[in-house]
Amino acid sequence: MDSLLTLNHLETWGGGSDSYFEYLIKYPRLFDDAEDFFVDSWRLAVDSSIKTLLQISTSGKHAYLGDYDGETKRIKHVSSHLECFHGGNWILGGSILRNQTIVDIGLELVDECWNTYASTATGIGPETFAYVPEGGDYTGEEKPTAQQLEFNEQHGFYPTASHYVLRPEVLESNFYAWRNTGDPKFIARAATALKSFTDYLSSKEAYSGLWDVNNKNSKRINDMESFWFAEVLKYLTFDDPQRISLDEYVFNTEAHPFKLSPPKDHYGSSGFPTPTSSKPFRANQGNTPEISQVAVADMPSIKDIVQGGQDHVVQMILNQ
């Protein structure tokens, strides 16, 4: 676990270290002369996370990354909306490194975080949440209540802080999953989230947060974050993948696109040791890293999905 950032004895992909991990893989893609240290550190962090932090919930069998409590030497079975950037980050990094195992686990993490949206009364995910895997329910806080355990049994997690402050991370990772796979389910998810935002966050002047995403009559949080415009609305946009292609641009942490030079033949140290993760690393075939693995011509458009009747929510949104 020494490869993960340690803050106050806590090793996490969540708040306090999230942007550090994000830029470890984005910086060398943006700057060709970046030292191998950045990619090697990111890859080592991912590998150690797969071996140590990757957990499976007993209910629903959802994959998630726990936090490591350095004081107790135990895994804290917690996560957060902030931390849900990790799925998209692993999809991006795994694609750059031509490493399908990282991409596949990233897609599992995307599904896990989307489940926090799909399971609430408003269809919007909570700020923080916890899981119950095999071997216990340790979170570093009080034991879950009977009500939380009942929610966990139904949904595979339980909220620990139920407010929503217009964060983008779940939809950010959903966007990367769409660009990587072309699977129309990710468009449907974005449309569902947009419907929830329209129903529960909109006001005459702006969009506000909620104090309780599991209450359709929740009181509002009386402010609107700037990243609502910079990130959330951008990651709800599903367009031709060649427009701001992730093979040609990288988004910074506030989703501003930066133009890239053509990719290098490889990233990171050529002498990087072979990982020893629980899932063997497999390289994608191809001469250069590509984010858009599915040919653009084969990717269904929103119009095709609607005409095919694959998702009534998309139809409803586009008809508004």
PDB file of C-alpha atoms in Angstrom:
ATOM      1  CA  MET A   1       0.000   0.000   0.000  1.00  0.00           C
ATOM      2  CA  ASP A   2       3.007   2.330   0.064  1.00  0.00           C
ATOM      3  CA  SER A   3       2.214   3.282  -3.539  1.00  0.00           C
ATOM      4  CA  LEU A   4      -1.008   5.015  -2.535  1.00  0.00           C
ATOM      5  CA  LEU A   5      -1.095   8.556  -1.263  1.00  0.00           C
ATOM      6  CA  THR A   6      -1.321   8.672   2.517  1.00  0.00           C
ATOM      7  CA  LEU A   7      -3.079  11.563   4.219  1.00  0.00           C
ATOM      8  CA  ASN A   8      -3.544  11.339   7.974  1.00  0.00           C
ATOM      9  CA  HIS A   9      -3.126   7.540   7.805  1.00  0.00           C
ATOM     10  CA  LEU A  10      -5.892   7.296   5.164  1.00  0.00           C
ATOM     11  CA  GLU A  11      -5.268   5.803   1.728  1.00  0.00           C
ATOM     12  CA  THR A  12      -8.122   6.553  -0.644  1.00  0.00           C
ATOM     13  CA  TRP A  13      -9.154   7.452  -4.181  1.00  0.00           C
ATOM     14  CA  GLY A  14     -11.617   9.915  -2.664  1.00  0.00           C
ATOM     15  CA  GLY A  15     -11.434  13.523  -1.544  1.00  0.00           C
ATOM     16  CA  GLY A  16      -7.949  14.776  -0.725  1.00  0.00           C
ATOM     17  CA  SER A  17      -6.129  12.584  -3.233  1.00  0.00           C
ATOM     18  CA  ASP A  18      -8.552  12.212  -6.159  1.00  0.00           C
ATOM     19  CA  SER A  19      -7.065  14.924  -8.380  1.00  0.00           C
ATOM     20  CA  TYR A  20      -3.557  13.648  -7.658  1.00  0.00           C
ATOM     21  CA  PHE A  21      -4.402  10.256  -9.117  1.00  0.00           C
ATOM     22  CA  GLU A  22      -6.346  11.875 -11.946  1.00  0.00           C
ATOM     23  CA  TYR A  23      -3.348  13.890 -13.124  1.00  0.00           C
ATOM     24  CA  LEU A  24      -0.811  11.094 -12.706  1.00  0.00           C
ATOM     25  CA  ILE A  25      -2.195   9.584 -15.929  1.00  0.00           C
ATOM     26  CA  LYS A  26      -3.465  12.727 -17.675  1.00  0.00           C
ATOM     27  CA  TYR A  27      -0.288  14.792 -17.309  1.00  0.00           C
ATOM     28  CA  PRO A  28       1.980  12.450 -19.316  1.00  0.00           C
ATOM     29  CA  ARG A  29      -0.642  12.186 -22.050  1.00  0.00           C
ATOM     30  CA  LEU A  30      -0.768  15.972 -22.296  1.00  0.00           C
ATOM     31  CA  PHE A  31       3.007  16.548 -22.089  1.00  0.00           C
ATOM     32  CA  ASP A  32       5.100  14.146 -24.148  1.00  0.00           C
ATOM     33  CA  ASP A  33       8.290  14.956 -22.249  1.00  0.00           C
ATOM     34  CA  ALA A  34       6.815  13.953 -18.881  1.00  0.00           C
ATOM     35  CA  GLU A  35       8.957  11.589 -16.840  1.00  0.00           C
ATOM     36  CA  ASP A  36       7.960   7.913 -16.618  1.00  0.00           C
ATOM     37  CA  PHE A  37       7.454   8.447 -12.883  1.00  0.00           C
ATOM     38  CA  PHE A  38       3.909   9.727 -13.427  1.00  0.00           C
ATOM     39  CA  VAL A  39       2.580   6.754 -15.387  1.00  0.00           C
ATOM     40  CA  ASP A  40       4.540   4.268 -13.282  1.00  0.00           C
ATOM     41  CA  SER A  41       3.081   5.757 -10.084  1.00  0.00           C
ATOM     42  CA  TRP A  42      -0.457   5.649 -11.454  1.00  0.00           C
ATOM     43  CA  ARG A  43      -0.088   2.081 -12.648  1.00  0.00           C
ATOM     44  CA  LEU A  44       1.380   0.971  -9.327  1.00  0.00           C
ATOM     45  CA  ALA A  45      -1.442   2.704  -7.441  1.00  0.00           C
ATOM     46  CA  VAL A  46      -4.035   0.941  -9.597  1.00  0.00           C
ATOM     47  CA  ASP A  47      -2.352  -2.429  -9.199  1.00  0.00           C
ATOM     48  CA  SER A  48      -2.114  -2.126  -5.414  1.00  0.00           C
ATOM     49  CA  SER A  49      -5.723  -0.933  -5.310  1.00  0.00           C
ATOM     50  CA  ILE A  50      -6.874  -3.991  -7.239  1.00  0.00           C
ATOM     51  CA  LYS A  51      -5.036  -6.239  -4.828  1.00  0.00           C
ATOM     52  CA  THR A  52      -5.988  -4.452  -1.610  1.00  0.00           C
ATOM     53  CA  LEU A  53      -8.883  -2.008  -1.953  1.00  0.00           C
ATOM     54  CA  LEU A  54     -11.106  -3.737  -4.516  1.00  0.00           C
ATOM     55  CA  GLN A  55     -14.065  -5.270  -2.695  1.00  0.00           C
ATOM     56  CA  ILE A  56     -17.337  -7.001  -3.637  1.00  0.00           C
ATOM     57  CA  SER A  57     -20.580  -6.278  -1.789  1.00  0.00           C
ATOM     58  CA  THR A  58     -22.528  -9.278  -0.490  1.00  0.00           C
ATOM     59  CA  SER A  59     -25.781  -7.841  -1.790  1.00  0.00           C
ATOM     60  CA  GLY A  60     -25.825  -7.160  -5.508  1.00  0.00           C
ATOM     61  CA  LYS A  61     -22.171  -8.213  -5.956  1.00  0.00           C
ATOM     62  CA  HIS A  62     -21.072  -4.649  -6.722  1.00  0.00           C
ATOM     63  CA  ALA A  63     -17.355  -3.941  -7.144  1.00  0.00           C
ATOM     64  CA  TYR A  64     -16.050  -0.937  -5.227  1.00  0.00           C
ATOM     65  CA  LEU A  65     -12.831   0.504  -3.836  1.00  0.00           C
ATOM     66  CA  GLY A  66     -12.640   0.763  -0.082  1.00  0.00           C
ATOM     67  CA  ASP A  67     -10.323   3.060   1.875  1.00  0.00           C
ATOM     68  CA  TYR A  68      -7.321   1.803   3.825  1.00  0.00           C
ATOM     69  CA  ASP A  69      -7.170   2.904   7.463  1.00  0.00           C
ATOM     70  CA  GLY A  70      -3.468   3.090   8.266  1.00  0.00           C
ATOM     71  CA  GLU A  71      -4.071   3.333  11.995  1.00  0.00           C
ATOM     72  CA  THR A  72      -6.160   0.173  12.334  1.00  0.00           C
ATOM     73  CA  LYS A  73      -4.668  -1.603   9.281  1.00  0.00           C
ATOM     74  CA  ARG A  74      -8.210  -2.327   8.098  1.00  0.00           C
ATOM     75  CA  ILE A  75     -10.233  -1.622   4.977  1.00  0.00           C
ATOM     76  CA  LYS A  76     -12.993   0.940   5.473  1.00  0.00           C
ATOM     77  CA  HIS A  77     -15.935  -0.142   3.335  1.00  0.00           C
ATOM     78  CA  VAL A  78     -16.908   3.354   2.276  1.00  0.00           C
ATOM     79  CA  SER A  79     -17.041   5.424  -0.873  1.00  0.00           C
ATOM     80  CA  SER A  80     -18.290   8.785  -2.082  1.00  0.00           C
ATOM     81  CA  HIS A  81     -19.607  10.717  -5.032  1.00  0.00           C
ATOM     82  CA  LEU A  82     -16.194  12.387  -5.326  1.00  0.00           C
ATOM     83  CA  GLU A  83     -14.498   9.006  -5.487  1.00  0.00           C
ATOM     84  CA  CYS A  84     -16.701   7.900  -8.374  1.00  0.00           C
ATOM     85  CA  PHE A  85     -14.343   9.611 -10.807  1.00  0.00           C
ATOM     86  CA  HIS A  86     -12.207   6.469 -10.511  1.00  0.00           C
ATOM     87  CA  GLY A  87     -14.156   4.386 -13.035  1.00  0.00           C
ATOM     88  CA  GLY A  88     -13.635   6.918 -15.821  1.00  0.00           C
ATOM     89  CA  ASN A  89     -10.039   7.481 -14.786  1.00  0.00           C
ATOM     90  CA  TRP A  90      -9.283   3.748 -14.958  1.00  0.00           C
ATOM     91  CA  ILE A  91     -11.012   3.471 -18.342  1.00  0.00           C
ATOM     92  CA  LEU A  92      -8.900   6.358 -19.648  1.00  0.00           C
ATOM     93  CA  GLY A  93      -5.647   5.102 -18.136  1.00  0.00           C
ATOM     94  CA  GLY A  94      -6.262   1.504 -19.087  1.00  0.00           C
ATOM     95  CA  SER A  95      -6.893   2.582 -22.676  1.00  0.00           C
ATOM     96  CA  ILE A  96      -3.726   4.690 -22.799  1.00  0.00           C
ATOM     97  CA  LEU A  97      -1.716   1.727 -21.492  1.00  0.00           C
ATOM     98  CA  ARG A  98      -3.614  -0.766 -23.700  1.00  0.00           C
ATOM     99  CA  ASN A  99      -4.514  -2.675 -20.542  1.00  0.00           C
ATOM    100  CA  GLN A 100      -7.944  -4.273 -20.826  1.00  0.00           C
ATOM    101  CA  THR A 101      -8.023  -5.512 -17.228  1.00  0.00           C
ATOM    102  CA  ILE A 102      -7.896  -1.929 -15.915  1.00  0.00           C
ATOM    103  CA  VAL A 103     -10.579  -0.892 -18.410  1.00  0.00           C
ATOM    104  CA  ASP A 104     -12.836  -3.789 -17.409  1.00  0.00           C
ATOM    105  CA  ILE A 105     -12.561  -3.053 -13.688  1.00  0.00           C
ATOM    106  CA  GLY A 106     -13.142   0.620 -14.454  1.00  0.00           C
ATOM    107  CA  LEU A 107     -16.411  -0.320 -16.155  1.00  0.00           C
ATOM    108  CA  GLU A 108     -17.410  -2.325 -13.076  1.00  0.00           C
ATOM    109  CA  LEU A 109     -16.735   0.724 -10.908  1.00  0.00           C
ATOM    110  CA  VAL A 110     -18.880   2.838 -13.242  1.00  0.00           C
ATOM    111  CA  ASP A 111     -21.777   0.416 -12.775  1.00  0.00           C
ATOM    112  CA  GLU A 112     -21.293   0.449  -8.992  1.00  0.00           C
ATOM    113  CA  CYS A 113     -21.482   4.232  -8.824  1.00  0.00           C
ATOM    114  CA  TRP A 114     -24.467   4.417 -11.147  1.00  0.00           C
ATOM    115  CA  ASN A 115     -26.278   2.047  -8.803  1.00  0.00           C
ATOM    116  CA  THR A 116     -26.206   4.788  -6.158  1.00  0.00           C
ATOM    117  CA  TYR A 117     -28.295   6.930  -8.523  1.00  0.00           C
ATOM    118  CA  ALA A 118     -30.634   4.160  -9.626  1.00  0.00           C
ATOM    119  CA  SER A 119     -31.433   3.185  -6.025  1.00  0.00           C
ATOM    120  CA  THR A 120     -32.707   6.468  -4.553  1.00  0.00           C
ATOM    121  CA  ALA A 121     -36.170   8.012  -4.622  1.00  0.00           C
ATOM    122  CA  THR A 122     -34.987  10.964  -6.734  1.00  0.00           C
ATOM    123  CA  GLY A 123     -32.667   9.004  -9.033  1.00  0.00           C
ATOM    124  CA  ILE A 124     -29.701  11.081  -7.797  1.00  0.00           C
ATOM    125  CA  GLY A 125     -26.762   9.671  -5.844  1.00  0.00           C
ATOM    126  CA  PRO A 126     -25.773  10.611  -2.270  1.00  0.00           C
ATOM    127  CA  GLU A 127     -22.603  12.374  -1.138  1.00  0.00           C
ATOM    128  CA  THR A 128     -21.177   9.378   0.754  1.00  0.00           C
ATOM    129  CA  PHE A 129     -22.168   5.735   1.130  1.00  0.00           C
ATOM    130  CA  ALA A 130     -20.969   2.421   2.520  1.00  0.00           C
ATOM    131  CA  TYR A 131     -21.010  -1.276   1.698  1.00  0.00           C
ATOM    132  CA  VAL A 132     -21.173  -4.617   3.438  1.00  0.00           C
ATOM    133  CA  PRO A 133     -18.765  -7.176   1.923  1.00  0.00           C
ATOM    134  CA  GLU A 134     -17.816 -10.629   3.081  1.00  0.00           C
ATOM    135  CA  GLY A 135     -15.999 -10.337   6.366  1.00  0.00           C
ATOM    136  CA  GLY A 136     -17.695  -7.373   8.005  1.00  0.00           C
ATOM    137  CA  ASP A 137     -19.102  -3.887   7.771  1.00  0.00           C
ATOM    138  CA  TYR A 138     -16.233  -1.786   9.169  1.00  0.00           C
ATOM    139  CA  THR A 139     -16.432   1.873   8.117  1.00  0.00           C
ATOM    140  CA  GLY A 140     -14.430   3.552  10.858  1.00  0.00           C
ATOM    141  CA  GLU A 141     -17.661   5.107  12.106  1.00  0.00           C
ATOM    142  CA  GLU A 142     -20.695   3.846  14.017  1.00  0.00           C
ATOM    143  CA  LYS A 143     -22.180   0.498  13.030  1.00  0.00           C
ATOM    144  CA  PRO A 144     -24.932   0.714  10.401  1.00  0.00           C
ATOM    145  CA  THR A 145     -28.477   1.066  11.705  1.00  0.00           C
ATOM    146  CA  ALA A 146     -31.204  -1.476  11.043  1.00  0.00           C
ATOM    147  CA  GLN A 147     -32.668   0.917   8.456  1.00  0.00           C
ATOM    148  CA  GLN A 148     -29.323   1.228   6.682  1.00  0.00           C
ATOM    149  CA  LEU A 149     -28.839  -2.535   6.652  1.00  0.00           C
ATOM    150  CA  GLU A 150     -32.313  -2.959   5.165  1.00  0.00           C
ATOM    151  CA  PHE A 151     -31.451  -0.454   2.439  1.00  0.00           C
ATOM    152  CA  ASN A 152     -28.177  -2.286   1.845  1.00  0.00           C
ATOM    153  CA  GLU A 153     -29.952  -5.607   1.487  1.00  0.00           C
ATOM    154  CA  GLN A 154     -32.167  -4.132  -1.241  1.00  0.00           C
ATOM    155  CA  HIS A 155     -29.589  -2.053  -3.100  1.00  0.00           C
ATOM    156  CA  GLY A 156     -26.093  -3.318  -2.302  1.00  0.00           C
ATOM    157  CA  PHE A 157     -25.012  -0.150  -0.428  1.00  0.00           C
ATOM    158  CA  TYR A 158     -26.436   2.364   2.029  1.00  0.00           C
ATOM    159  CA  PRO A 159     -26.148   6.182   2.156  1.00  0.00           C
ATOM    160  CA  THR A 160     -24.161   7.685   5.016  1.00  0.00           C
ATOM    161  CA  ALA A 161     -24.625  11.320   3.933  1.00  0.00           C
ATOM    162  CA  SER A 162     -27.682  11.763   1.721  1.00  0.00           C
ATOM    163  CA  HIS A 163     -27.176  15.256   0.321  1.00  0.00           C
ATOM    164  CA  TYR A 164     -26.238  16.111  -3.284  1.00  0.00           C
ATOM    165  CA  VAL A 165     -24.254  19.245  -4.099  1.00  0.00           C
ATOM    166  CA  LEU A 166     -24.340  19.090  -7.924  1.00  0.00           C
ATOM    167  CA  ARG A 167     -21.264  16.894  -8.223  1.00  0.00           C
ATOM    168  CA  PRO A 168     -20.243  15.486 -11.651  1.00  0.00           C
ATOM    169  CA  GLU A 169     -18.167  12.377 -10.933  1.00  0.00           C
ATOM    170  CA  VAL A 170     -20.759   9.640 -11.526  1.00  0.00           C
ATOM    171  CA  LEU A 171     -21.762  11.152 -14.851  1.00  0.00           C
ATOM    172  CA  GLU A 172     -18.126  11.882 -15.704  1.00  0.00           C
ATOM    173  CA  SER A 173     -17.296   8.177 -15.481  1.00  0.00           C
ATOM    174  CA  ASN A 174     -20.510   7.325 -17.337  1.00  0.00           C
ATOM    175  CA  PHE A 175     -19.275   9.571 -20.170  1.00  0.00           C
ATOM    176  CA  TYR A 176     -15.911   7.784 -20.379  1.00  0.00           C
ATOM    177  CA  ALA A 177     -17.685   4.422 -20.378  1.00  0.00           C
ATOM    178  CA  TRP A 178     -19.823   5.541 -23.332  1.00  0.00           C
ATOM    179  CA  ARG A 179     -16.812   6.758 -25.286  1.00  0.00           C
ATOM    180  CA  ASN A 180     -14.956   3.500 -24.619  1.00  0.00           C
ATOM    181  CA  THR A 181     -17.735   1.008 -25.369  1.00  0.00           C
ATOM    182  CA  GLY A 182     -20.446   2.723 -27.407  1.00  0.00           C
ATOM    183  CA  ASP A 183     -23.010   0.892 -25.243  1.00  0.00           C
ATOM    184  CA  PRO A 184     -26.349   2.776 -25.455  1.00  0.00           C
ATOM    185  CA  LYS A 185     -27.094   2.021 -21.795  1.00  0.00           C
ATOM    186  CA  PHE A 186     -24.787   4.890 -20.881  1.00  0.00           C
ATOM    187  CA  ILE A 187     -26.872   7.311 -22.962  1.00  0.00           C
ATOM    188  CA  ALA A 188     -29.982   6.026 -21.209  1.00  0.00           C
ATOM    189  CA  ARG A 189     -28.364   6.644 -17.827  1.00  0.00           C
ATOM    190  CA  ALA A 190     -27.458  10.214 -18.764  1.00  0.00           C
ATOM    191  CA  ALA A 191     -31.011  10.827 -19.942  1.00  0.00           C
ATOM    192  CA  THR A 192     -32.404   9.395 -16.711  1.00  0.00           C
ATOM    193  CA  ALA A 193     -30.137  11.673 -14.655  1.00  0.00           C
ATOM    194  CA  LEU A 194     -31.193  14.684 -16.725  1.00  0.00           C
ATOM    195  CA  LYS A 195     -34.832  13.865 -16.034  1.00  0.00           C
ATOM    196  CA  SER A 196     -34.100  13.639 -12.291  1.00  0.00           C
ATOM    197  CA  PHE A 197     -32.231  16.949 -12.333  1.00  0.00           C
ATOM    198  CA  THR A 198     -35.135  18.598 -14.133  1.00  0.00           C
ATOM    199  CA  ASP A 199     -37.682  17.169 -11.692  1.00  0.00           C
ATOM    200  CA  TYR A 200     -35.861  17.774  -8.401  1.00  0.00           C
ATOM    201  CA  LEU A 201     -33.146  20.416  -8.857  1.00  0.00           C
ATOM    202  CA  SER A 202     -34.524  23.043 -11.227  1.00  0.00           C
ATOM    203  CA  SER A 203     -35.947  26.354 -10.084  1.00  0.00           C
ATOM    204  CA  LYS A 204     -36.937  29.534 -11.839  1.00  0.00           C
ATOM    205  CA  GLU A 205     -33.430  30.985 -11.538  1.00  0.00           C
ATOM    206  CA  ALA A 206     -31.037  28.049 -11.294  1.00  0.00           C
ATOM    207  CA  TYR A 207     -30.391  24.454 -10.219  1.00  0.00           C
ATOM    208  CA  SER A 208     -29.885  23.670  -6.560  1.00  0.00           C
ATOM    209  CA  GLY A 209     -28.628  20.751  -4.518  1.00  0.00           C
ATOM    210  CA  LEU A 210     -30.728  18.517  -2.275  1.00  0.00           C
ATOM    211  CA  TRP A 211     -30.420  17.735   1.413  1.00  0.00           C
ATOM    212  CA  ASP A 212     -31.807  14.204   0.984  1.00  0.00           C
ATOM    213  CA  VAL A 213     -31.704  12.401  -2.367  1.00  0.00           C
ATOM    214  CA  ASN A 214     -33.894   9.638  -0.998  1.00  0.00           C
ATOM    215  CA  ASN A 215     -36.778  12.037  -0.321  1.00  0.00           C
ATOM    216  CA  LYS A 216     -38.762  13.378  -3.266  1.00  0.00           C
ATOM    217  CA  ASN A 217     -39.894  16.272  -1.087  1.00  0.00           C
ATOM    218  CA  SER A 218     -36.430  17.124   0.213  1.00  0.00           C
ATOM    219  CA  LYS A 219     -35.490  20.696   1.055  1.00  0.00           C
ATOM    220  CA  ARG A 220     -33.117  22.377  -1.374  1.00  0.00           C
ATOM    221  CA  ILE A 221     -29.558  23.553  -0.770  1.00  0.00           C
ATOM    222  CA  ASN A 222     -29.640  27.253  -1.580  1.00  0.00           C
ATOM    223  CA  ASP A 223     -26.627  27.559  -3.883  1.00  0.00           C
ATOM    224  CA  MET A 224     -25.369  26.407  -7.279  1.00  0.00           C
ATOM    225  CA  GLU A 225     -21.786  25.271  -7.827  1.00  0.00           C
ATOM    226  CA  SER A 226     -19.736  26.499 -10.797  1.00  0.00           C
ATOM    227  CA  PHE A 227     -18.761  22.929 -11.662  1.00  0.00           C
ATOM    228  CA  TRP A 228     -22.429  22.268 -12.471  1.00  0.00           C
ATOM    229  CA  PHE A 229     -21.809  24.201 -15.695  1.00  0.00           C
ATOM    230  CA  ALA A 230     -18.178  23.208 -16.254  1.00  0.00           C
ATOM    231  CA  GLU A 231     -18.614  19.485 -15.665  1.00  0.00           C
ATOM    232  CA  VAL A 232     -22.103  18.090 -15.047  1.00  0.00           C
ATOM    233  CA  LEU A 233     -23.762  19.616 -18.098  1.00  0.00           C
ATOM    234  CA  LYS A 234     -20.754  18.793 -20.280  1.00  0.00           C
ATOM    235  CA  TYR A 235     -20.711  15.144 -19.246  1.00  0.00           C
ATOM    236  CA  LEU A 236     -24.436  14.931 -20.025  1.00  0.00           C
ATOM    237  CA  THR A 237     -23.619  15.781 -23.655  1.00  0.00           C
ATOM    238  CA  PHE A 238     -23.505  12.779 -25.982  1.00  0.00           C
ATOM    239  CA  ASP A 239     -22.385  13.773 -29.450  1.00  0.00           C
ATOM    240  CA  ASP A 240     -20.397  12.351 -32.338  1.00  0.00           C
ATOM    241  CA  PRO A 241     -17.355  10.780 -30.576  1.00  0.00           C
ATOM    242  CA  GLN A 242     -15.111  12.433 -33.159  1.00  0.00           C
ATOM    243  CA  ARG A 243     -16.090  15.812 -31.738  1.00  0.00           C
ATOM    244  CA  ILE A 244     -13.609  16.428 -28.909  1.00  0.00           C
ATOM    245  CA  SER A 245     -12.357  12.874 -29.359  1.00  0.00           C
ATOM    246  CA  LEU A 246     -10.660  11.447 -26.279  1.00  0.00           C
ATOM    247  CA  ASP A 247      -7.925  10.265 -28.620  1.00  0.00           C
ATOM    248  CA  GLU A 248      -7.188  13.901 -29.444  1.00  0.00           C
ATOM    249  CA  TYR A 249      -8.109  15.784 -26.257  1.00  0.00           C
ATOM    250  CA  VAL A 250      -7.738  15.358 -22.522  1.00  0.00           C
ATOM    251  CA  PHE A 251     -10.088  16.986 -20.017  1.00  0.00           C
ATOM    252  CA  ASN A 252      -8.624  18.677 -16.983  1.00  0.00           C
ATOM    253  CA  THR A 253     -10.280  18.189 -13.601  1.00  0.00           C
ATOM    254  CA  GLU A 254     -12.888  20.863 -14.432  1.00  0.00           C
ATOM    255  CA  ALA A 255     -13.639  19.230 -17.818  1.00  0.00           C
ATOM    256  CA  HIS A 256     -11.891  21.831 -19.976  1.00  0.00           C
ATOM    257  CA  PRO A 257     -10.503  20.082 -23.106  1.00  0.00           C
ATOM    258  CA  PHE A 258      -6.827  20.382 -24.053  1.00  0.00           C
ATOM    259  CA  LYS A 259      -5.622  19.413 -27.519  1.00  0.00           C
ATOM    260  CA  LEU A 260      -3.150  16.514 -27.592  1.00  0.00           C
ATOM    261  CA  SER A 261      -0.291  15.550 -29.839  1.00  0.00           C
ATOM    262  CA  PRO A 262      -0.422  12.038 -31.367  1.00  0.00           C
ATOM    263  CA  PRO A 263       0.104   9.332 -28.737  1.00  0.00           C
ATOM    264  CA  LYS A 264       3.481   7.786 -28.086  1.00  0.00           C
ATOM    265  CA  ASP A 265       4.161   4.124 -28.744  1.00  0.00           C
ATOM    266  CA  HIS A 266       4.099   3.414 -25.031  1.00  0.00           C
ATOM    267  CA  TYR A 267       3.770   5.218 -21.702  1.00  0.00           C
ATOM    268  CA  GLY A 268       5.710   4.574 -18.541  1.00  0.00           C
ATOM    269  CA  SER A 269       8.939   2.771 -17.852  1.00  0.00           C
ATOM    270  CA  SER A 270       9.805  -0.069 -20.222  1.00  0.00           C
ATOM    271  CA  GLY A 271      11.318  -1.782 -17.217  1.00  0.00           C
ATOM    272  CA  PHE A 272       8.195  -1.533 -15.112  1.00  0.00           C
ATOM    273  CA  PRO A 273       7.765  -4.825 -13.242  1.00  0.00           C
ATOM    274  CA  THR A 274       5.043  -7.215 -14.278  1.00  0.00           C
ATOM    275  CA  PRO A 275       2.024  -6.629 -12.013  1.00  0.00           C
ATOM    276  CA  THR A 276       0.963  -9.359  -9.619  1.00  0.00           C
ATOM    277  CA  SER A 277      -2.676  -8.368  -9.209  1.00  0.00           C
ATOM    278  CA  SER A 278      -5.479 -10.792  -8.508  1.00  0.00           C
ATOM    279  CA  LYS A 279      -6.616 -10.332 -12.105  1.00  0.00           C
ATOM    280  CA  PRO A 280      -3.867 -10.726 -14.717  1.00  0.00           C
ATOM    281  CA  PHE A 281      -3.153  -7.703 -16.853  1.00  0.00           C
ATOM    282  CA  ARG A 282      -3.987  -8.102 -20.540  1.00  0.00           C
ATOM    283  CA  ALA A 283      -2.922  -5.703 -23.247  1.00  0.00           C
ATOM    284  CA  ASN A 284      -5.314  -4.508 -25.927  1.00  0.00           C
ATOM    285  CA  GLN A 285      -4.145  -5.134 -29.453  1.00  0.00           C
ATOM    286  CA  GLY A 286      -3.088  -2.169 -31.549  1.00  0.00           C
ATOM    287  CA  ASN A 287      -0.089  -0.026 -32.369  1.00  0.00           C
ATOM    288  CA  THR A 288      -1.211   3.119 -30.550  1.00  0.00           C
ATOM    289  CA  PRO A 289      -3.369   3.742 -27.506  1.00  0.00           C
ATOM    290  CA  GLU A 290      -6.947   4.531 -28.396  1.00  0.00           C
ATOM    291  CA  ILE A 291      -9.752   5.632 -26.119  1.00  0.00           C
ATOM    292  CA  SER A 292     -12.515   5.127 -28.671  1.00  0.00           C
ATOM    293  CA  GLN A 293     -12.101   1.381 -29.044  1.00  0.00           C
ATOM    294  CA  VAL A 294     -15.371   0.944 -30.935  1.00  0.00           C
ATOM    295  CA  ALA A 295     -15.242   2.242 -34.482  1.00  0.00           C
ATOM    296  CA  VAL A 296     -17.199   5.474 -34.761  1.00  0.00           C
ATOM    297  CA  ALA A 297     -19.194   4.084 -37.666  1.00  0.00           C
ATOM    298  CA  ASP A 298     -20.380   1.237 -35.431  1.00  0.00           C
ATOM    299  CA  MET A 299     -21.437   3.419 -32.494  1.00  0.00           C
ATOM    300  CA  PRO A 300     -25.209   4.003 -32.316  1.00  0.00           C
ATOM    301  CA  SER A 301     -26.349   7.608 -32.344  1.00  0.00           C
ATOM    302  CA  ILE A 302     -28.967   9.003 -29.971  1.00  0.00           C
ATOM    303  CA  LYS A 303     -31.329   9.247 -32.940  1.00  0.00           C
ATOM    304  CA  ASP A 304     -30.813   5.551 -33.763  1.00  0.00           C
ATOM    305  CA  ILE A 305     -31.483   4.566 -30.170  1.00  0.00           C
ATOM    306  CA  VAL A 306     -34.692   6.572 -30.042  1.00  0.00           C
ATOM    307  CA  GLN A 307     -35.934   5.292 -33.390  1.00  0.00           C
ATOM    308  CA  GLY A 308     -35.153   1.767 -32.290  1.00  0.00           C
ATOM    309  CA  GLY A 309     -37.181   2.224 -29.128  1.00  0.00           C
ATOM    310  CA  GLN A 310     -34.308   1.022 -26.960  1.00  0.00           C
ATOM    311  CA  ASP A 311     -35.051   3.430 -24.144  1.00  0.00           C
ATOM    312  CA  HIS A 312     -38.278   5.331 -23.528  1.00  0.00           C
ATOM    313  CA  VAL A 313     -36.520   7.775 -21.195  1.00  0.00           C
ATOM    314  CA  VAL A 314     -34.285   9.018 -24.007  1.00  0.00           C
ATOM    315  CA  GLN A 315     -37.369   9.426 -26.182  1.00  0.00           C
ATOM    316  CA  MET A 316     -39.098  11.432 -23.479  1.00  0.00           C
ATOM    317  CA  ILE A 317     -36.120  13.733 -22.928  1.00  0.00           C
ATOM    318  CA  LEU A 318     -35.612  14.449 -26.628  1.00  0.00           C
ATOM    319  CA  ASN A 319     -39.318  15.201 -27.101  1.00  0.00           C
ATOM    320  CA  GLN A 320     -39.334  17.912 -24.443  1.00  0.00           C
TER     321      GLN A 320
END
